Tab-separated table of C-alpha atoms in Angstrom:
chain	number	residue	atom	x	y	z
A	20	MET	CA	9.147	306.034	-92.989
A	21	SER	CA	9.930	303.625	-95.821
A	22	ARG	CA	12.873	301.227	-95.654
A	23	VAL	CA	16.209	302.471	-96.958
A	24	TYR	CA	18.871	300.597	-98.888
A	25	ASN	CA	21.576	300.098	-96.269
A	26	PHE	CA	25.065	299.746	-97.782
A	27	SER	CA	26.839	299.612	-94.398
A	28	ALA	CA	29.876	297.343	-94.046
A	29	GLY	CA	28.451	296.145	-90.753
A	30	PRO	CA	26.223	295.881	-88.906
A	31	SER	CA	24.485	295.462	-92.194
A	32	CYS	CA	21.010	295.023	-93.592
A	33	LEU	CA	19.016	291.915	-92.714
A	34	PRO	CA	16.365	290.219	-94.855
A	35	GLU	CA	13.011	291.946	-94.331
A	36	GLU	CA	11.344	288.558	-94.053
A	37	VAL	CA	13.540	287.754	-91.061
A	38	LEU	CA	12.913	291.103	-89.383
A	39	LYS	CA	9.162	290.639	-89.734
A	40	GLU	CA	9.325	287.120	-88.268
A	41	CYS	CA	11.347	288.380	-85.321
A	42	ALA	CA	8.913	291.240	-84.769
A	43	ALA	CA	5.934	288.867	-84.844
A	44	GLU	CA	7.557	286.648	-82.210
A	45	MET	CA	8.961	289.409	-80.025
A	46	LEU	CA	6.355	289.111	-77.257
A	47	ASP	CA	5.448	285.458	-77.660
A	48	TYR	CA	7.840	282.924	-79.173
A	49	GLN	CA	5.886	279.873	-80.342
A	50	GLY	CA	3.316	279.987	-77.577
A	51	THR	CA	5.792	280.327	-74.706
A	52	GLY	CA	4.383	283.697	-73.684
A	53	GLN	CA	7.834	285.239	-73.670
A	54	SER	CA	10.440	286.633	-76.014
A	55	VAL	CA	13.554	284.652	-76.887
A	56	MET	CA	15.339	287.683	-75.462
A	57	GLU	CA	13.967	286.758	-72.017
A	58	MET	CA	14.528	282.996	-72.063
A	59	SER	CA	16.966	281.037	-69.967
A	60	HIS	CA	19.590	279.595	-72.277
A	61	ARG	CA	19.193	276.288	-70.456
A	62	SER	CA	15.424	276.131	-70.829
A	63	SER	CA	13.633	273.497	-72.867
A	64	ALA	CA	12.198	276.289	-75.015
A	65	TYR	CA	15.593	277.703	-76.009
A	66	LYS	CA	17.571	274.523	-76.569
A	67	PRO	CA	15.948	273.792	-79.972
A	68	VAL	CA	16.799	277.349	-81.095
A	69	ILE	CA	20.567	276.930	-80.810
A	70	GLN	CA	20.423	273.329	-82.010
A	71	ASP	CA	18.557	274.411	-85.129
A	72	ALA	CA	21.047	277.195	-85.845
A	73	GLU	CA	23.926	274.729	-85.558
A	74	ALA	CA	22.180	272.189	-87.783
A	75	MET	CA	21.533	274.839	-90.424
A	76	VAL	CA	25.188	275.939	-90.446
A	77	ARG	CA	26.243	272.318	-90.901
A	78	LYS	CA	23.708	271.805	-93.686
A	79	LEU	CA	24.248	275.011	-95.665
A	80	MET	CA	28.042	274.903	-95.448
A	81	ASN	CA	28.381	271.122	-95.798
A	82	VAL	CA	30.420	271.018	-92.595
A	83	PRO	CA	32.098	267.598	-92.228
A	84	ASP	CA	31.374	265.480	-89.156
A	85	ASN	CA	34.880	265.988	-87.769
A	86	TYR	CA	34.292	269.699	-87.213
A	87	LYS	CA	32.603	271.389	-84.268
A	88	ILE	CA	30.382	274.462	-84.576
A	89	LEU	CA	30.509	277.101	-81.849
A	90	PHE	CA	28.564	280.286	-81.133
A	91	LEU	CA	30.910	282.564	-79.188
A	92	GLN	CA	31.132	286.150	-78.003
A	93	GLY	CA	33.799	288.818	-78.298
A	94	GLY	CA	33.483	289.384	-82.032
A	95	GLY	CA	35.965	288.377	-84.660
A	96	SER	CA	38.626	290.414	-82.865
A	97	THR	CA	38.667	287.965	-79.944
A	98	GLN	CA	39.518	285.221	-82.444
A	99	PHE	CA	42.711	287.121	-83.199
A	100	ALA	CA	43.907	285.974	-79.760
A	101	MET	CA	42.079	282.638	-79.423
A	102	ILE	CA	43.633	281.233	-82.583
A	103	PRO	CA	47.308	281.626	-81.589
A	104	LEU	CA	46.560	280.663	-77.996
A	105	ASN	CA	44.916	277.397	-79.024
A	106	LEU	CA	46.616	276.518	-82.299
A	107	GLY	CA	50.109	277.926	-81.776
A	108	ILE	CA	51.249	275.249	-79.358
A	109	LYS	CA	53.610	272.879	-81.174
A	110	HIS	CA	56.172	275.221	-82.743
A	111	GLY	CA	54.862	278.514	-81.380
A	112	LYS	CA	54.990	279.862	-84.920
A	113	ALA	CA	52.444	280.816	-87.586
A	114	ALA	CA	52.362	282.204	-91.131
A	115	TYR	CA	50.143	285.175	-91.951
A	116	ILE	CA	49.178	286.672	-95.303
A	117	ASN	CA	48.613	290.384	-94.806
A	118	THR	CA	45.889	291.805	-97.047
A	119	GLY	CA	44.677	294.767	-95.045
A	120	ILE	CA	43.635	296.213	-91.724
A	121	TRP	CA	41.922	293.130	-90.303
A	122	SER	CA	44.691	290.657	-91.105
A	123	ASN	CA	47.193	293.209	-89.816
A	124	LYS	CA	45.305	293.491	-86.535
A	125	ALA	CA	45.220	289.700	-86.311
A	126	LEU	CA	48.936	289.256	-86.845
A	127	LYS	CA	49.791	291.998	-84.369
A	128	GLU	CA	47.668	290.244	-81.747
A	129	ALA	CA	49.256	286.882	-82.533
A	130	LYS	CA	52.729	288.358	-82.048
A	131	LYS	CA	51.881	288.841	-78.374
A	132	PHE	CA	51.847	285.051	-77.934
A	133	ILE	CA	53.818	283.361	-80.735
A	134	ASN	CA	56.284	284.045	-83.527
A	135	VAL	CA	54.703	285.292	-86.740
A	136	ASP	CA	56.056	285.212	-90.280
A	137	VAL	CA	54.326	287.470	-92.802
A	138	ILE	CA	54.818	285.242	-95.842
A	139	ALA	CA	53.024	287.551	-98.299
A	140	SER	CA	51.530	291.023	-98.292
A	141	SER	CA	49.779	293.470	-100.602
A	142	GLU	CA	50.792	296.476	-98.517
A	143	ASP	CA	53.106	297.631	-101.315
A	144	ARG	CA	50.039	298.811	-103.282
A	145	ASN	CA	47.775	299.856	-100.431
A	146	PHE	CA	46.185	296.395	-100.262
A	147	CYS	CA	44.360	296.698	-103.593
A	148	TYR	CA	45.013	293.063	-104.527
A	149	ILE	CA	45.353	289.560	-103.078
A	150	PRO	CA	48.890	288.168	-103.335
A	151	LYS	CA	49.195	284.752	-104.936
A	152	VAL	CA	50.633	282.145	-102.584
A	153	GLU	CA	50.922	278.839	-104.413
A	154	LYS	CA	52.162	276.627	-101.576
A	155	VAL	CA	52.955	277.182	-97.907
A	156	THR	CA	55.600	275.017	-96.264
A	157	GLY	CA	57.527	275.241	-93.016
A	158	ASP	CA	57.257	274.431	-89.337
A	159	TYR	CA	54.104	276.476	-88.829
A	160	ASP	CA	51.307	275.600	-86.433
A	161	TYR	CA	48.842	277.263	-88.790
A	162	VAL	CA	48.461	279.683	-91.697
A	163	TYR	CA	46.111	282.662	-91.344
A	164	VAL	CA	44.168	284.627	-93.964
A	165	CYS	CA	41.353	287.162	-94.012
A	166	PHE	CA	39.303	285.761	-96.877
A	167	ASN	CA	37.357	288.933	-97.689
A	168	ASN	CA	38.490	292.432	-96.830
A	169	THR	CA	35.660	294.839	-96.084
A	170	ILE	CA	37.759	297.985	-96.095
A	171	LYS	CA	39.873	297.449	-99.196
A	172	GLY	CA	37.270	295.439	-101.100
A	173	THR	CA	39.436	292.428	-101.922
A	174	HIS	CA	38.639	288.724	-101.841
A	175	TYR	CA	40.520	285.463	-102.314
A	176	GLU	CA	39.547	283.803	-105.568
A	177	TYR	CA	41.591	280.773	-104.530
A	178	ILE	CA	42.309	278.828	-101.348
A	179	PRO	CA	46.033	278.764	-100.486
A	180	ASP	CA	47.556	275.279	-100.505
A	181	THR	CA	48.905	274.749	-96.998
A	182	GLY	CA	49.371	270.984	-97.163
A	183	ASP	CA	49.206	269.517	-93.675
A	184	ILE	CA	49.406	272.927	-92.015
A	185	PRO	CA	45.957	273.991	-90.727
A	186	LEU	CA	44.523	276.992	-92.534
A	187	ALA	CA	42.603	279.481	-90.367
A	188	ALA	CA	40.415	282.069	-92.058
A	189	ASP	CA	38.345	285.084	-91.137
A	190	ILE	CA	35.237	284.807	-93.325
A	191	SER	CA	33.170	287.393	-91.438
A	192	SER	CA	32.230	289.441	-94.485
A	193	CYS	CA	31.750	286.658	-97.029
A	194	ILE	CA	30.249	283.704	-95.155
A	195	LEU	CA	27.536	281.983	-97.221
A	196	SER	CA	27.957	284.491	-100.044
A	197	GLU	CA	29.046	281.527	-102.167
A	198	PRO	CA	29.971	277.875	-101.534
A	199	LEU	CA	33.194	277.272	-99.592
A	200	ASP	CA	34.965	273.943	-99.078
A	201	VAL	CA	35.177	273.783	-95.286
A	202	SER	CA	37.407	270.693	-95.451
A	203	ARG	CA	40.228	272.856	-96.845
A	204	PHE	CA	40.403	274.749	-93.550
A	205	GLY	CA	41.320	273.869	-89.995
A	206	LEU	CA	39.332	276.751	-88.539
A	207	LEU	CA	36.857	279.306	-89.870
A	208	PHE	CA	35.260	282.171	-87.991
A	209	ALA	CA	32.737	284.869	-88.789
A	210	GLY	CA	31.325	287.779	-86.858
A	211	ALA	CA	27.594	287.629	-87.505
A	212	GLN	CA	26.972	291.264	-88.332
A	213	LYS	CA	27.604	291.050	-92.089
A	214	ASN	CA	25.770	288.044	-93.533
A	215	LEU	CA	24.467	286.067	-90.556
A	216	GLY	CA	22.569	288.313	-88.175
A	217	PRO	CA	23.007	291.081	-85.615
A	218	ALA	CA	26.254	291.885	-83.847
A	219	GLY	CA	26.949	289.924	-80.685
A	220	VAL	CA	27.649	286.375	-81.795
A	221	THR	CA	30.659	284.933	-83.602
A	222	LEU	CA	30.476	281.636	-85.449
A	223	VAL	CA	33.499	279.341	-85.195
A	224	ILE	CA	33.946	276.114	-87.156
A	225	ILE	CA	36.927	274.138	-85.883
A	226	ARG	CA	38.343	270.741	-86.817
A	227	ASP	CA	38.362	268.193	-84.017
A	228	ASP	CA	42.141	267.661	-83.958
A	229	LEU	CA	42.693	271.374	-83.264
A	230	ILE	CA	40.622	271.342	-80.083
A	231	THR	CA	43.337	270.992	-77.477
A	232	GLU	CA	43.109	270.385	-73.740
A	233	THR	CA	46.396	272.218	-73.269
A	234	PRO	CA	46.475	275.610	-75.003
A	235	ARG	CA	49.359	277.966	-74.393
A	236	ALA	CA	50.188	278.518	-70.731
A	237	GLY	CA	48.042	281.164	-69.100
A	238	THR	CA	45.213	280.986	-71.633
A	239	PRO	CA	41.993	282.081	-69.896
A	240	THR	CA	39.212	279.507	-69.608
A	241	MET	CA	36.916	281.603	-71.800
A	242	LEU	CA	39.555	281.787	-74.547
A	243	THR	CA	39.941	278.009	-74.764
A	244	TYR	CA	37.976	276.379	-77.568
A	245	LYS	CA	37.562	273.146	-75.614
A	246	THR	CA	35.702	275.039	-72.894
A	247	HIS	CA	32.957	275.881	-75.351
A	248	VAL	CA	33.034	272.568	-77.210
A	249	ASP	CA	32.503	270.618	-73.988
A	250	ASP	CA	29.454	272.713	-73.065
A	251	ASP	CA	27.899	273.081	-76.536
A	252	SER	CA	28.529	276.847	-76.594
A	253	MET	CA	26.831	277.202	-73.202
A	254	TYR	CA	29.712	277.391	-70.746
A	255	ASN	CA	28.295	280.798	-69.904
A	256	THR	CA	25.163	282.559	-71.135
A	257	PRO	CA	25.470	282.804	-74.921
A	258	PRO	CA	24.064	285.712	-76.978
A	259	CYS	CA	20.710	283.953	-77.129
A	260	TYR	CA	18.734	286.435	-79.196
A	261	ALA	CA	21.501	286.956	-81.736
A	262	ILE	CA	21.742	283.186	-82.241
A	263	TYR	CA	17.973	283.042	-82.697
A	264	VAL	CA	18.177	285.667	-85.467
A	265	VAL	CA	21.088	283.820	-87.079
A	266	GLY	CA	18.890	280.740	-87.270
A	267	LYS	CA	16.188	282.768	-89.004
A	268	VAL	CA	18.705	284.149	-91.517
A	269	LEU	CA	20.036	280.664	-92.242
A	270	HIS	CA	16.542	279.422	-93.071
A	271	TRP	CA	16.141	282.448	-95.341
A	272	VAL	CA	19.397	281.569	-97.101
A	273	GLU	CA	18.103	278.047	-97.631
A	274	LYS	CA	14.987	279.464	-99.307
A	275	GLN	CA	17.212	281.417	-101.703
A	276	GLY	CA	18.872	278.205	-102.854
A	277	GLY	CA	21.554	277.939	-100.190
A	278	ALA	CA	25.137	279.031	-100.795
A	279	GLU	CA	24.868	278.320	-104.530
A	280	GLY	CA	21.720	280.415	-104.811
A	281	MET	CA	23.363	283.258	-102.913
A	282	LYS	CA	26.387	283.029	-105.212
A	283	ASN	CA	24.203	283.478	-108.286
A	284	LEU	CA	22.497	286.527	-106.786
A	285	ASN	CA	25.701	288.037	-105.411
A	286	TYR	CA	27.666	287.604	-108.621
A	287	ALA	CA	24.826	289.221	-110.567
A	288	LYS	CA	24.816	292.221	-108.193
A	289	ALA	CA	28.605	292.566	-108.229
A	290	LYS	CA	28.883	292.221	-112.018
A	291	LEU	CA	26.228	294.870	-112.528
A	292	PHE	CA	28.075	297.303	-110.291
A	293	TYR	CA	31.640	296.545	-111.439
A	294	ASP	CA	30.598	296.746	-115.098
A	295	TYR	CA	29.119	300.161	-114.386
A	296	LEU	CA	32.292	301.360	-112.647
A	297	ASP	CA	34.628	299.944	-115.316
A	298	ASN	CA	32.695	301.676	-118.094
A	299	SER	CA	32.231	304.981	-116.288
A	300	SER	CA	34.122	308.161	-117.106
A	301	VAL	CA	33.411	309.518	-113.612
A	302	TYR	CA	33.750	306.599	-111.198
A	303	ARG	CA	36.272	303.786	-110.799
A	304	ALA	CA	36.783	300.736	-108.624
A	305	THR	CA	39.854	300.730	-106.375
A	306	THR	CA	40.704	297.016	-106.449
A	307	ASP	CA	42.416	294.917	-109.097
A	308	LYS	CA	40.469	292.524	-111.262
A	309	GLY	CA	41.081	289.005	-110.011
A	310	SER	CA	40.962	290.155	-106.394
A	311	ARG	CA	37.612	291.905	-106.246
A	312	SER	CA	35.135	291.320	-103.457
A	313	ILE	CA	31.538	290.590	-104.367
A	314	MET	CA	30.499	291.882	-100.940
A	315	ASN	CA	32.331	295.196	-100.471
A	316	ILE	CA	33.009	297.542	-103.382
A	317	PRO	CA	34.988	300.744	-102.709
A	318	PHE	CA	34.963	303.338	-105.480
A	319	LEU	CA	36.271	306.821	-106.224
A	320	THR	CA	35.310	309.672	-108.529
A	321	LYS	CA	37.675	311.098	-111.150
A	322	GLU	CA	38.367	314.112	-108.892
A	323	THR	CA	42.055	313.814	-107.910
A	324	ASP	CA	42.565	317.017	-105.929
A	325	PRO	CA	42.326	315.859	-102.274
A	326	GLU	CA	40.377	318.872	-100.988
A	327	LYS	CA	37.944	318.908	-103.886
A	328	ALA	CA	37.568	315.123	-103.687
A	329	ASP	CA	36.691	315.354	-100.005
A	330	VAL	CA	33.996	317.927	-100.733
A	331	ILE	CA	32.484	315.948	-103.613
A	332	ASN	CA	32.568	312.693	-101.649
A	333	LYS	CA	30.725	314.223	-98.717
A	334	LYS	CA	28.167	315.698	-101.087
A	335	PHE	CA	27.694	312.292	-102.739
A	336	VAL	CA	27.116	310.540	-99.422
A	337	SER	CA	24.758	313.250	-98.165
A	338	GLU	CA	22.631	313.403	-101.299
A	339	ALA	CA	22.530	309.616	-101.587
A	340	ALA	CA	21.183	309.382	-98.048
A	341	LYS	CA	18.373	311.776	-98.957
A	342	GLN	CA	17.417	309.271	-101.668
A	343	GLY	CA	17.317	306.380	-99.194
A	344	LEU	CA	20.806	305.080	-100.066
A	345	VAL	CA	22.615	305.136	-96.726
A	346	ASN	CA	26.040	304.342	-95.242
A	347	LEU	CA	28.028	304.834	-98.450
A	348	ALA	CA	31.035	306.675	-96.994
A	349	GLY	CA	34.327	304.956	-97.759
A	350	HIS	CA	36.822	304.009	-95.084
A	351	ARG	CA	39.321	306.736	-94.273
A	352	THR	CA	42.255	304.621	-95.549
A	353	VAL	CA	40.671	304.329	-99.006
A	354	GLY	CA	38.552	307.440	-99.268
A	355	GLY	CA	35.695	307.874	-101.676
A	356	MET	CA	32.685	305.657	-101.213
A	357	ARG	CA	31.972	302.009	-100.475
A	358	ALA	CA	28.930	299.907	-101.272
A	359	SER	CA	28.582	296.780	-99.178
A	360	ILE	CA	26.155	294.497	-100.972
A	361	TYR	CA	25.794	291.552	-98.615
A	362	ASN	CA	23.368	288.672	-99.074
A	363	ALA	CA	20.339	290.626	-97.866
A	364	MET	CA	20.892	293.517	-100.287
A	365	PRO	CA	18.459	293.042	-103.197
A	366	ILE	CA	19.610	293.712	-106.739
A	367	ASP	CA	17.097	296.570	-106.834
A	368	GLY	CA	19.285	298.332	-104.274
A	369	VAL	CA	22.268	298.157	-106.632
A	370	LYS	CA	20.144	299.404	-109.518
A	371	ALA	CA	18.911	302.315	-107.400
A	372	LEU	CA	22.496	303.217	-106.476
A	373	ILE	CA	23.614	303.171	-110.116
A	374	ALA	CA	20.687	305.377	-111.104
A	375	PHE	CA	21.651	307.876	-108.401
A	376	MET	CA	25.317	307.782	-109.479
A	377	ASP	CA	24.313	308.592	-113.054
A	378	LYS	CA	22.273	311.562	-111.895
A	379	PHE	CA	25.014	312.769	-109.536
A	380	ALA	CA	27.664	312.535	-112.269
A	381	LYS	CA	25.598	314.602	-114.702
A	382	GLU	CA	24.984	317.287	-112.102
A	383	ASN	CA	28.503	317.508	-110.670
A	384	PHE	CA	31.039	316.640	-113.381
């Protein structure tokens, strides 16, 4: 069977080059006679794997020396608790900007441990835009944002000015899609399964002054950042194979020109698709200009009757899959379809989708 174009929001497509390298090394990694999947995380063979992945993150993202890089487990959702438990210790209070399901889940989790102020929200228009927050002030331990929203297809085109208040951001679905000034943040985290690798490992970049020895009372050992900093992400067995694949993907990103090279490719893909949607008489984007994600693009047809729209959407997704264009169903809170065009999605995949959409529109509208 030939490869499909996988538009899934995550786990998402990986570069074919990386998959082939992993396959070639599956039974024998660099003459060790074993797979990375079988190695002890404390072996001399594995240590360079995680060290290389860390070095590549630091290089590609220009991570300053006063930040630590961690490879953790529990997905991005575990960070929803770790952040308030470790950062919410001075005032027991944080500011959240609510731009959709993931930031809403994060703030609800934080409320279990600290006081939360929702200082801005786009809920009034079903999260189709990013609210503009010029300056954040107050006695907050941190400010929290979800930088790219997979479900609603929105993205921050600016970094909120938080002054001396640490800014924490979920960048799971946009990491290394374009350059990002790490020094503007106190903490960044990303589940790997969008742009970095397979599910199972979560990257955390945290500034040294936020690594506390005394998190909130009752914080479990495994939910304390210092635990993992002190043991170089090896307090317990890390997701060794997932980290290995992440390292491969990072080297692939470097070959594409790093974050700047990925930006050029991603903006070209997104412009091609948004221009098509904006000029179509059948399809339309659901997010406002000025807030549009270059990674996740939800779209609807002109059919407004809910029952008829549901039928046509299902037909679209089904027929697209038959053409090798898979995982295009939109999230239930948005409806319609969604194309996730992460780093590994080639521009040919976007062109193939547009060609199918043209054909589908002629046959069904």
